[in-house]
Tab-separated table of C-alpha atoms in Angstrom:
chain	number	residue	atom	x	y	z
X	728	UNK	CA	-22.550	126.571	124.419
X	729	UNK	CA	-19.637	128.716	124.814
X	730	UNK	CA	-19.991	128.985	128.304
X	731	UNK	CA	-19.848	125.049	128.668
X	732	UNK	CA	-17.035	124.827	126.666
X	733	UNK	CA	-14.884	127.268	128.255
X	734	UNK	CA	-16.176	125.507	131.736
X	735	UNK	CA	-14.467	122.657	130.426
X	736	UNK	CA	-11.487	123.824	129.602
X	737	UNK	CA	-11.219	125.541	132.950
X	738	UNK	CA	-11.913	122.016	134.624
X	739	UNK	CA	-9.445	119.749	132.760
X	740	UNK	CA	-6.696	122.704	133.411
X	741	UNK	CA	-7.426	122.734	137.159
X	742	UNK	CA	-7.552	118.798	136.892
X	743	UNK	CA	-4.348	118.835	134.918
X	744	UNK	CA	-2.788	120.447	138.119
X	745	UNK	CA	-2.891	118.257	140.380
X	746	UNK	CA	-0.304	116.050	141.539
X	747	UNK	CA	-1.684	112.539	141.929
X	748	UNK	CA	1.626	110.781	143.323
X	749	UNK	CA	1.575	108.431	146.154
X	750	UNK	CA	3.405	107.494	149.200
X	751	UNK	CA	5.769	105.075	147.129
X	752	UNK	CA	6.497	107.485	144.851
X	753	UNK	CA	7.957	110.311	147.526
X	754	UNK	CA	9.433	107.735	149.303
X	755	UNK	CA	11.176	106.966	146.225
X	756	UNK	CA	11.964	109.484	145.004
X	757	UNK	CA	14.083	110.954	148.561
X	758	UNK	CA	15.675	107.758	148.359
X	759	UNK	CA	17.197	108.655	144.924
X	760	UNK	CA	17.619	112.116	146.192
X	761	UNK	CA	19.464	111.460	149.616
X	762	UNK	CA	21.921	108.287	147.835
X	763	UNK	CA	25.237	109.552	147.920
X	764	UNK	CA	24.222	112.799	148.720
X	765	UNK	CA	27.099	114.859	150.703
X	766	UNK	CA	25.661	117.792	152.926
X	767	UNK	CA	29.152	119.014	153.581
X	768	UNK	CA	29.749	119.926	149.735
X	769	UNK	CA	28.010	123.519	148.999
X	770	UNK	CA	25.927	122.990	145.691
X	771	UNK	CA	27.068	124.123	142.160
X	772	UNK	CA	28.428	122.775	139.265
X	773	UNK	CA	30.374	125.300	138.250
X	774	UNK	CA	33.331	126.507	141.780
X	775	UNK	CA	34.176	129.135	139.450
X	776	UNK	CA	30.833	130.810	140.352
X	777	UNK	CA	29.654	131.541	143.884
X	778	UNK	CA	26.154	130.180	144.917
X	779	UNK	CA	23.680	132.665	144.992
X	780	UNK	CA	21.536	132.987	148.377
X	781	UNK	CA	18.659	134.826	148.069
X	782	UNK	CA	17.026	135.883	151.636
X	783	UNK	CA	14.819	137.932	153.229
X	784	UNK	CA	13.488	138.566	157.181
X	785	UNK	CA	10.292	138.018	158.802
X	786	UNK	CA	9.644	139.937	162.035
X	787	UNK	CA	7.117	138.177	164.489
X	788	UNK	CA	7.595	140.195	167.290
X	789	UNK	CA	10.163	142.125	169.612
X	790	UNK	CA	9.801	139.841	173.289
X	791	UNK	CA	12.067	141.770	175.568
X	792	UNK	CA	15.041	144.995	175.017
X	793	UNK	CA	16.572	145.044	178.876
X	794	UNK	CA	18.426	148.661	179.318
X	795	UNK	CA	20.857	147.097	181.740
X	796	UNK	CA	22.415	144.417	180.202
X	797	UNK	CA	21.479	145.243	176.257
X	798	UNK	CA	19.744	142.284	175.624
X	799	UNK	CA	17.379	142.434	173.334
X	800	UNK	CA	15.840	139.538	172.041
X	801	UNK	CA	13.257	138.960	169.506
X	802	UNK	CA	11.476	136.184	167.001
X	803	UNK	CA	11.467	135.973	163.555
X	804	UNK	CA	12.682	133.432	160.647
X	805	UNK	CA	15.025	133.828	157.738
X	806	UNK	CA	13.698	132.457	154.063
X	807	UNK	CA	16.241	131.144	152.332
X	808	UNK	CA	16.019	130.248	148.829
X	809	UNK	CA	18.944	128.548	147.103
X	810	UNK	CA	19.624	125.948	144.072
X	811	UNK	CA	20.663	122.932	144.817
X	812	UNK	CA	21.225	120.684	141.364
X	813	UNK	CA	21.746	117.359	143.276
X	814	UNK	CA	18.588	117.882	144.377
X	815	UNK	CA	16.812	118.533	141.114
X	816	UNK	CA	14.644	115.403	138.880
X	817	UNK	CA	12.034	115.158	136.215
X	818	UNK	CA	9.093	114.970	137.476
X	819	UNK	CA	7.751	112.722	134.890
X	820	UNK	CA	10.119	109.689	136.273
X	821	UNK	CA	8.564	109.903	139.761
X	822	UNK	CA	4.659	110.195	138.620
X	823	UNK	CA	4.465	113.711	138.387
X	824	UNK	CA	6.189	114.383	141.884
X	825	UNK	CA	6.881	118.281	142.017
X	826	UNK	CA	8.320	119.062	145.316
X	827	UNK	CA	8.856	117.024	148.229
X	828	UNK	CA	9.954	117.295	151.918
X	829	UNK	CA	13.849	116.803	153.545
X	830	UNK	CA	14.486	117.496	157.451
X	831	UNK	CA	17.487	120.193	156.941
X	832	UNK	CA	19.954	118.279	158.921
X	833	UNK	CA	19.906	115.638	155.798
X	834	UNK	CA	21.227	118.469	153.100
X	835	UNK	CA	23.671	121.383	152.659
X	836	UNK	CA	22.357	124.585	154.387
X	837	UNK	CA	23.554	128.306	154.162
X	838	UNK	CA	23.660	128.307	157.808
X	839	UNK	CA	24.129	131.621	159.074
X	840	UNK	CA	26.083	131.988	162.627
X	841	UNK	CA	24.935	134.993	164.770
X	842	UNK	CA	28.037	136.831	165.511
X	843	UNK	CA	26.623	139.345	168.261
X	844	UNK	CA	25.166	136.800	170.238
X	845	UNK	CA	23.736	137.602	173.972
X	846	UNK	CA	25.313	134.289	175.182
X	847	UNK	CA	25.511	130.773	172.775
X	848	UNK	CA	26.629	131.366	169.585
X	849	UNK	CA	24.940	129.415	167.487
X	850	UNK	CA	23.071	128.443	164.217
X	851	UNK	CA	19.901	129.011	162.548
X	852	UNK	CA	16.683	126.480	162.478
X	853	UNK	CA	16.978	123.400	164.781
X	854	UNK	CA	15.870	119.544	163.712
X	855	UNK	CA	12.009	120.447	163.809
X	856	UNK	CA	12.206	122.783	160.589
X	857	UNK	CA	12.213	120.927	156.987
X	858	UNK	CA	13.474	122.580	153.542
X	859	UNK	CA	11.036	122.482	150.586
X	860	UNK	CA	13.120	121.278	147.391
X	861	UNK	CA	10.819	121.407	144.245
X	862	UNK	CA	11.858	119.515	141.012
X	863	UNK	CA	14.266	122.701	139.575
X	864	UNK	CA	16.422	122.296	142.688
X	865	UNK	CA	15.406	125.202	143.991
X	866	UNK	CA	15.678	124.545	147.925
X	867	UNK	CA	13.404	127.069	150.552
X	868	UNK	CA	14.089	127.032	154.442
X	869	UNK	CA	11.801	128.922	156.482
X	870	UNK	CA	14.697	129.442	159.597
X	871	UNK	CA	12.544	130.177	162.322
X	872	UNK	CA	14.613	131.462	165.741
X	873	UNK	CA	13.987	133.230	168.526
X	874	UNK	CA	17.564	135.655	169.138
X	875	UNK	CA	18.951	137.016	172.112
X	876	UNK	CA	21.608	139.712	170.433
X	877	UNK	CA	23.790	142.589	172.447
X	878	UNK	CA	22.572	145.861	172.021
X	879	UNK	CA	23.824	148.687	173.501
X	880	UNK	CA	21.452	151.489	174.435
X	881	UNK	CA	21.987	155.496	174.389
X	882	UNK	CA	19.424	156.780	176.783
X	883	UNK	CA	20.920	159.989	176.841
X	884	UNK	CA	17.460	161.102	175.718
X	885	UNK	CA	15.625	158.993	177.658
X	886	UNK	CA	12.762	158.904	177.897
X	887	UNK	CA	12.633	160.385	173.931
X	888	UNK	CA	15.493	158.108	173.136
X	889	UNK	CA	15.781	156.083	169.945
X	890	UNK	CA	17.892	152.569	169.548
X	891	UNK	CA	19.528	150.751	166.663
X	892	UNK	CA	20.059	147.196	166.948
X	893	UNK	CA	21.560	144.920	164.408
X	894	UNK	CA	21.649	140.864	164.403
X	895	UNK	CA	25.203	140.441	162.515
X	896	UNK	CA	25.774	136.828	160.629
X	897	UNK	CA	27.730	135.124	158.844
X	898	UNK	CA	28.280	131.729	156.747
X	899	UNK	CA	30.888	130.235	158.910
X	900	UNK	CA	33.722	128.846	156.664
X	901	UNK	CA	32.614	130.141	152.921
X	902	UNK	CA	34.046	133.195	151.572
X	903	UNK	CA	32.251	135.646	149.187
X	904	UNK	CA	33.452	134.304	145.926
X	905	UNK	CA	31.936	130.518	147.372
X	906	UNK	CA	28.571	131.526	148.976
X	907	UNK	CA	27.144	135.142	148.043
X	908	UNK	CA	24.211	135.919	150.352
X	909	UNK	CA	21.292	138.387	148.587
X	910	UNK	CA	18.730	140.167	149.997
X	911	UNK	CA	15.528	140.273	148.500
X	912	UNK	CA	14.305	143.557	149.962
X	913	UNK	CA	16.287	146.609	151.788
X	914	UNK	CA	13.792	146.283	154.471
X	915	UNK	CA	12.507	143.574	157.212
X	916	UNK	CA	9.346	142.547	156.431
X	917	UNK	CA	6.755	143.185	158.953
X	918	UNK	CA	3.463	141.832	157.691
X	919	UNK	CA	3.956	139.250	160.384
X	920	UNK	CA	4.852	141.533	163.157
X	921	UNK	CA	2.943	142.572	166.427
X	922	UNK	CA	3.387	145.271	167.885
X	923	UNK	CA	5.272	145.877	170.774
X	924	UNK	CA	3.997	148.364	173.741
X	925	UNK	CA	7.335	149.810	174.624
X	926	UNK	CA	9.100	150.508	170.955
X	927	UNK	CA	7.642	151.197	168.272
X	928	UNK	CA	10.462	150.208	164.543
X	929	UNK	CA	10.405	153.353	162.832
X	930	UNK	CA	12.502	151.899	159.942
X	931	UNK	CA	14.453	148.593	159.301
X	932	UNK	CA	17.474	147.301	157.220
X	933	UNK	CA	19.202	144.634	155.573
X	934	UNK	CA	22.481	144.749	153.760
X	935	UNK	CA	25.901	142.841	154.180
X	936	UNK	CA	29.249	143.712	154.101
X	937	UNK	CA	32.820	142.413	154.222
X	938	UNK	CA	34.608	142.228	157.916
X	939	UNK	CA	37.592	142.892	158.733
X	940	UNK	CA	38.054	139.128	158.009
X	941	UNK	CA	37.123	139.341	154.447
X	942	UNK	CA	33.983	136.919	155.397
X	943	UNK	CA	30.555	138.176	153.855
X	944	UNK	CA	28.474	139.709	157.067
X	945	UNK	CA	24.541	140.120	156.936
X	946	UNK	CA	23.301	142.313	159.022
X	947	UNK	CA	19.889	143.380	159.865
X	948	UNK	CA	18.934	146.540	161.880
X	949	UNK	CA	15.945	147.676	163.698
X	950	UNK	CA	15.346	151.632	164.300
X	951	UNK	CA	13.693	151.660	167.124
X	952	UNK	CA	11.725	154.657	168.720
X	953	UNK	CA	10.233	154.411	173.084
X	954	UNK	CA	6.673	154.862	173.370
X	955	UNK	CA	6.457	157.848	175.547
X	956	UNK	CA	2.617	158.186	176.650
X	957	UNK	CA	3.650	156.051	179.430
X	958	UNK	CA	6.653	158.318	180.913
X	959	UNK	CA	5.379	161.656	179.729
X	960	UNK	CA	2.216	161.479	181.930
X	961	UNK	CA	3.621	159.165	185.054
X	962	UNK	CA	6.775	160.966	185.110
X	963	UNK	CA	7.766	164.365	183.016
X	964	UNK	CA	4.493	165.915	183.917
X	965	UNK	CA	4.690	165.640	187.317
X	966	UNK	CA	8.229	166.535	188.114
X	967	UNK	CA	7.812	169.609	185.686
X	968	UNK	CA	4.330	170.601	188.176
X	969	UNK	CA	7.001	169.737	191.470
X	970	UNK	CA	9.615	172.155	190.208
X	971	UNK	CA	7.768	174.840	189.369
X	972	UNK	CA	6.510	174.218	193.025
X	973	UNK	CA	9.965	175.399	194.313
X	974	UNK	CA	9.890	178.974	193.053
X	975	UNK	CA	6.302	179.199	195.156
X	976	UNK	CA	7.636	178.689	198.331
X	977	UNK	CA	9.109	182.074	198.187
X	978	UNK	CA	5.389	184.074	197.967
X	979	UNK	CA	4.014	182.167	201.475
X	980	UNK	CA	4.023	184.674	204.120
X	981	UNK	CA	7.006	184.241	206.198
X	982	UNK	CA	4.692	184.206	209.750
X	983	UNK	CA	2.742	181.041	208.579
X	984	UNK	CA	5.503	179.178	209.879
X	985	UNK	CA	4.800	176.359	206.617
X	986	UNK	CA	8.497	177.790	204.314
X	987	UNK	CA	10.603	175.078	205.560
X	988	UNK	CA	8.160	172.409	205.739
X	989	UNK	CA	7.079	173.456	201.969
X	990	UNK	CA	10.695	173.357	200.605
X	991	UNK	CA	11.709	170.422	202.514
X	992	UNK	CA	8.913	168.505	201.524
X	993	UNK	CA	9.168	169.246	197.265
X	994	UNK	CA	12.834	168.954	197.776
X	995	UNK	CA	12.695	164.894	199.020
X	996	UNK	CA	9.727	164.492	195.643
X	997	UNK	CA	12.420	165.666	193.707
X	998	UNK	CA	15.019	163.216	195.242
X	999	UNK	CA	12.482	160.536	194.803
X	1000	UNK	CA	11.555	161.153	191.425
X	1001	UNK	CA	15.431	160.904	190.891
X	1002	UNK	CA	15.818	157.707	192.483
X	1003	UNK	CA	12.858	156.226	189.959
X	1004	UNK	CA	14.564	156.894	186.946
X	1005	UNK	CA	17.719	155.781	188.247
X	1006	UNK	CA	16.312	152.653	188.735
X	1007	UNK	CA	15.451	152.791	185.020
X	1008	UNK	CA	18.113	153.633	183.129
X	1009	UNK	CA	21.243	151.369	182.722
X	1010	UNK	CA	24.550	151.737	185.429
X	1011	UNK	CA	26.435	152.246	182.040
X	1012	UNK	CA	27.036	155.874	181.388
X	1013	UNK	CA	28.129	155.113	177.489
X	1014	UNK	CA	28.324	156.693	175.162
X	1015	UNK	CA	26.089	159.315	177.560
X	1016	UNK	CA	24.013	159.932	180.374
X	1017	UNK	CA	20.479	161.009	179.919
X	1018	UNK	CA	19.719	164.383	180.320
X	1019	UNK	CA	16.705	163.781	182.743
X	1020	UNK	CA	19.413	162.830	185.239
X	1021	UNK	CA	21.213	166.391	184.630
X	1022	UNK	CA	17.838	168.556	185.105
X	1023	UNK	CA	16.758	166.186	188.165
X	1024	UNK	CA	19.819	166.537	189.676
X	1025	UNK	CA	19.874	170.430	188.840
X	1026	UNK	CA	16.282	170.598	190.366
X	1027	UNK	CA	17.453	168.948	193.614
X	1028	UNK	CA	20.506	171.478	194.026
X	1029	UNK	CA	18.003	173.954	193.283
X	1030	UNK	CA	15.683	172.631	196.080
X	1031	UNK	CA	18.264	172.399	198.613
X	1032	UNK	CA	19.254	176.330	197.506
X	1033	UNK	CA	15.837	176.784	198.332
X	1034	UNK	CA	15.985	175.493	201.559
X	1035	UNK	CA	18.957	177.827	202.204
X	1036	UNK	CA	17.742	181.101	201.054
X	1037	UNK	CA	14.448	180.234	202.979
X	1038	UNK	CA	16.134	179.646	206.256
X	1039	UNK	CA	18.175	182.686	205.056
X	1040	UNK	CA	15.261	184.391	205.018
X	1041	UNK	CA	14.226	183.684	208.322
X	1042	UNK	CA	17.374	184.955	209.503
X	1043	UNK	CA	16.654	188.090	207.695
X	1044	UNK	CA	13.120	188.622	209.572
X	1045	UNK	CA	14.915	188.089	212.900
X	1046	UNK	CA	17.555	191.213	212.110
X	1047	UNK	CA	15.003	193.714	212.911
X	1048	UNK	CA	16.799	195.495	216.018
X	1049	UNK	CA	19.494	196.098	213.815
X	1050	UNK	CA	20.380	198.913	211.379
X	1051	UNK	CA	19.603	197.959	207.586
X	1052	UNK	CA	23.180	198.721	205.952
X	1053	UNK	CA	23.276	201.838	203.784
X	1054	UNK	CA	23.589	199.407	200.448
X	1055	UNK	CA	20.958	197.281	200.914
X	1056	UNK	CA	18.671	200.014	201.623
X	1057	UNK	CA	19.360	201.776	198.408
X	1058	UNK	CA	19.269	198.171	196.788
X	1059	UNK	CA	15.807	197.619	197.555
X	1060	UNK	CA	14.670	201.654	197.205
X	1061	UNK	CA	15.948	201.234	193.729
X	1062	UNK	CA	13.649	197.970	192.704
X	1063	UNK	CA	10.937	199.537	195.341
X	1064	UNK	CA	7.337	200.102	193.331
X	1065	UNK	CA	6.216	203.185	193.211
X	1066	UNK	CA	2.838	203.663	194.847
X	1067	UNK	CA	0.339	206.031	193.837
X	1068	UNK	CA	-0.236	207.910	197.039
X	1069	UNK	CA	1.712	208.184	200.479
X	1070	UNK	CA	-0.145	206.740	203.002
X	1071	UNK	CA	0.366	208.475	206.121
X	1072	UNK	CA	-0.112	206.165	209.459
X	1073	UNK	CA	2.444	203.402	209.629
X	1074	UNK	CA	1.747	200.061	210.075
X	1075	UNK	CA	1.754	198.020	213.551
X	1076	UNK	CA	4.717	196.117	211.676
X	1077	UNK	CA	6.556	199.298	211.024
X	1078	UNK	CA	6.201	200.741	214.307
X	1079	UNK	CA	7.359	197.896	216.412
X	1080	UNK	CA	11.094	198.418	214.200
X	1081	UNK	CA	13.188	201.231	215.144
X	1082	UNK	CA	14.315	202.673	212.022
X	1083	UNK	CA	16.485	205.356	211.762
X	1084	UNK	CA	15.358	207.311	208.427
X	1085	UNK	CA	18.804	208.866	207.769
X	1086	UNK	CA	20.940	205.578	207.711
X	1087	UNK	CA	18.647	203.359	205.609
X	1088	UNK	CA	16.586	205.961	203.440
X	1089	UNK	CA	12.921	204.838	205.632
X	1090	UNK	CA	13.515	200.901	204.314
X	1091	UNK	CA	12.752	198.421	207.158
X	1092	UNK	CA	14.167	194.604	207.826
X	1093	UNK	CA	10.784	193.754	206.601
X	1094	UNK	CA	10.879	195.109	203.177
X	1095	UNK	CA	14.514	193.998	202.561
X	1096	UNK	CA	12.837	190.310	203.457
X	1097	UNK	CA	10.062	190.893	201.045
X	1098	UNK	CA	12.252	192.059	198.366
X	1099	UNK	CA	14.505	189.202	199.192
X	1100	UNK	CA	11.782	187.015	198.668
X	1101	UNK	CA	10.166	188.451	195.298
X	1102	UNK	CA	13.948	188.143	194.035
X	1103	UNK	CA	14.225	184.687	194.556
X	1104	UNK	CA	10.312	183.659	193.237
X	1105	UNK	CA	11.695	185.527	190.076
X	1106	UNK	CA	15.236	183.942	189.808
X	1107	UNK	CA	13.945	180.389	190.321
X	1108	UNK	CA	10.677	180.384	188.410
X	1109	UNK	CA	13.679	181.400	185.433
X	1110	UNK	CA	15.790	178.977	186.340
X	1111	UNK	CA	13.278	176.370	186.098
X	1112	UNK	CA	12.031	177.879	182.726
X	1113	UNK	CA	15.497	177.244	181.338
X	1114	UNK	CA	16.075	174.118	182.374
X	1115	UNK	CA	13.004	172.580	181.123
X	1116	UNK	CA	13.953	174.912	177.405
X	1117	UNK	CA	17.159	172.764	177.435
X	1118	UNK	CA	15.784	169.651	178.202
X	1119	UNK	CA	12.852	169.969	175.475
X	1120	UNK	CA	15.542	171.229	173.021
X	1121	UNK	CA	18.285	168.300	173.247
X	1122	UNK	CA	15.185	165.407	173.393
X	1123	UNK	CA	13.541	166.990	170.446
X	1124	UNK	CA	16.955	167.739	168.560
């Protein structure tokens, strides 16, 4: 019995709930509402007392951030929830009407004006979107817009590099003691949002702030981290395998004839590796250029060093008729390794150079060309090393 009971009493307060106006009675009722209604008067009572704004954010997506120009544009919608007394009745005069329907070019809206606009300035919502107005006056505008904003990109990190973009508005013509503007959260929310495959928002904000012009500015940020899968495996990886590739070149034996080709060859990958990422980036070099472009352009002077020392080392090969100079000779005995035993018969190499053993301590053109060589493999294999520490340490700084 107590079960039925309490079934009842759950049915006639469900029942009890429901709004059983008609058509007449919204019509009606807008009728009263919109009669001598002025949308160019903000709503309250009281001018002494700004009008409180409450908003908040909703991120749908992020459809396109272009490096070159800084656009970035994006979709979401503002709610907006504001009181509007003119707009308030008793519901029990219009058959238990609670809320009703109004295009928003009919009433007073908090229109915010995007003041870092790609192109148009211009306002929120457009003459599809309707405001909700329940019997309290309390008004609700779901401001959907897709916005093109400027936002200027570092890349000096690139392709590690984080953004911050903002969309800046304002309520064109109210100042803050008219029209105060409240955010509901710190944050964007993001329920709503899909992801993006190039940035992935590491944090959001929303705050405002007084301009310069004493106007009320809202302002809502994006942090914005690249997703670097992508250029780590199609493009750091294999320009850090083609540099190291440089220092190699050194340890091919000089009569294979393949040096030049070799250096030649990794030299124009690095060049077009350079031209890729040039066409990435942005011709802006505010507020810095990426660092990629300083080791890719290091790497290519490095290749074209390369390219010297190895046709310098040709000409070394080639000096064989001549006296190694007293320096050099005690240059290379110095770094020479020591060998466990002496081995007594020469080799065909040695004995086709005449080497005089009291001017250049027994050291041929030969060695001096192999040590010339090992010194190089070294010096660029460190090089290399150091430029890839300092790139590694500023990206992950």
């Amino acid at each position: 019995m107590k079960e039925v009971i309490r079934g009842f009493l759950l049915f006639c307060s469900l029942v009890s709930t429901v709004s059983a106006y008609t058509l007449s009675d919204e019509q009606n009722l807008r009728t009263s509402l919109l009669t001598g209604y002025d949308k160019e008067l903000r709503p309250g009572i009281d001018r002494a007392f700004p009008l409180q704004v409450n908003t908040s954010y909703f991120l749908f997506s992020i459809n396109e951030f272009d490096m070159d120009t800084g656009k970035f544009t994006l979709t979401g919608f503002f709610l907006q929830q504001w009181f509007d007394e003119r707009l308030s009745w008793d519901p029990a005069n219009h058959n238990q009407t609670n809320s009703t329907i109004i295009l928003q070019n009919k009433i007073w809206l908090p229109n915010l004006i995007n003041t870092n606009p790609f192109e148009d300035i211009r306002g929120l919502g457009s003459e599809l979107i309707s405001v909700r107005v329940s019997s309290t006056g309390l008004c609700e505008w779901y401001a959907l817009q897709v916005l093109e904003v400027i936002c200027d990109p570092d890349v000096s990190k690139f392709p590690f590099d984080t953004q911050y973009c903002t969309m800046k508005f304002f309520i064109g013509g109210y100042l803050p003691y008219e029209v105060n503007v409240n955010f509901v959260t710190s944050e964007v929310f993001l329920q709503l949002y899909h992801e993006n495959g190039v940035w992935e928002i590491t944090a959001s904000t929303t705050h405002t702030k007084l301009n310069l012009y004493g106007y009320e500015e809202v302002v809502v940020g994006l942090h914005l981290k690249r997703r670097t899968a992508y250029y780590t495996v199609s493009l750091i990886l294999p320009v850090l395998a083609i540099s190291v590739l440089l220092g190699f070149v050194f340890i091919l034996p000089p009569e294979s004839g393949e040096r030049l080709g070799f250096s030649t060859t990794v030299l124009l990958s690095i060049v077009l590796y350079l031209t890729l990422i040039q066409d990435m980036l942005p011709e802006s070099s505010e507020p810095n250029v990426s660092i990629i472009g300083y080791i890719l352009v290091s790497y290519v002077m490095t290749g074209a060093i390369t390219v010297i020392f190895v046709i310098f080392g040709f000409r070394i090969q080639s000096s064989c008729k001549k006296p190694v100079p007293r320096f050099i000779a005690s240059t290379v005995k110095c770094f020479r390794r020591k060998r466990k035993g002496v081995n007594s018969a020469e080799s065909l190499e040695t004995k086709s150079v005449a080497i005089d053993e009291d001017d250049n301590d027994g050291v041929s053109w030969i060695e001096v060309g192999r040590f010339f060589d090992k010194m190089c493999f070294i010096v660029s294999l460190i090089q290399i090393a150091i430029s890839n520490i300092i790139f590694m340490s500023i990206v992950y700084s």
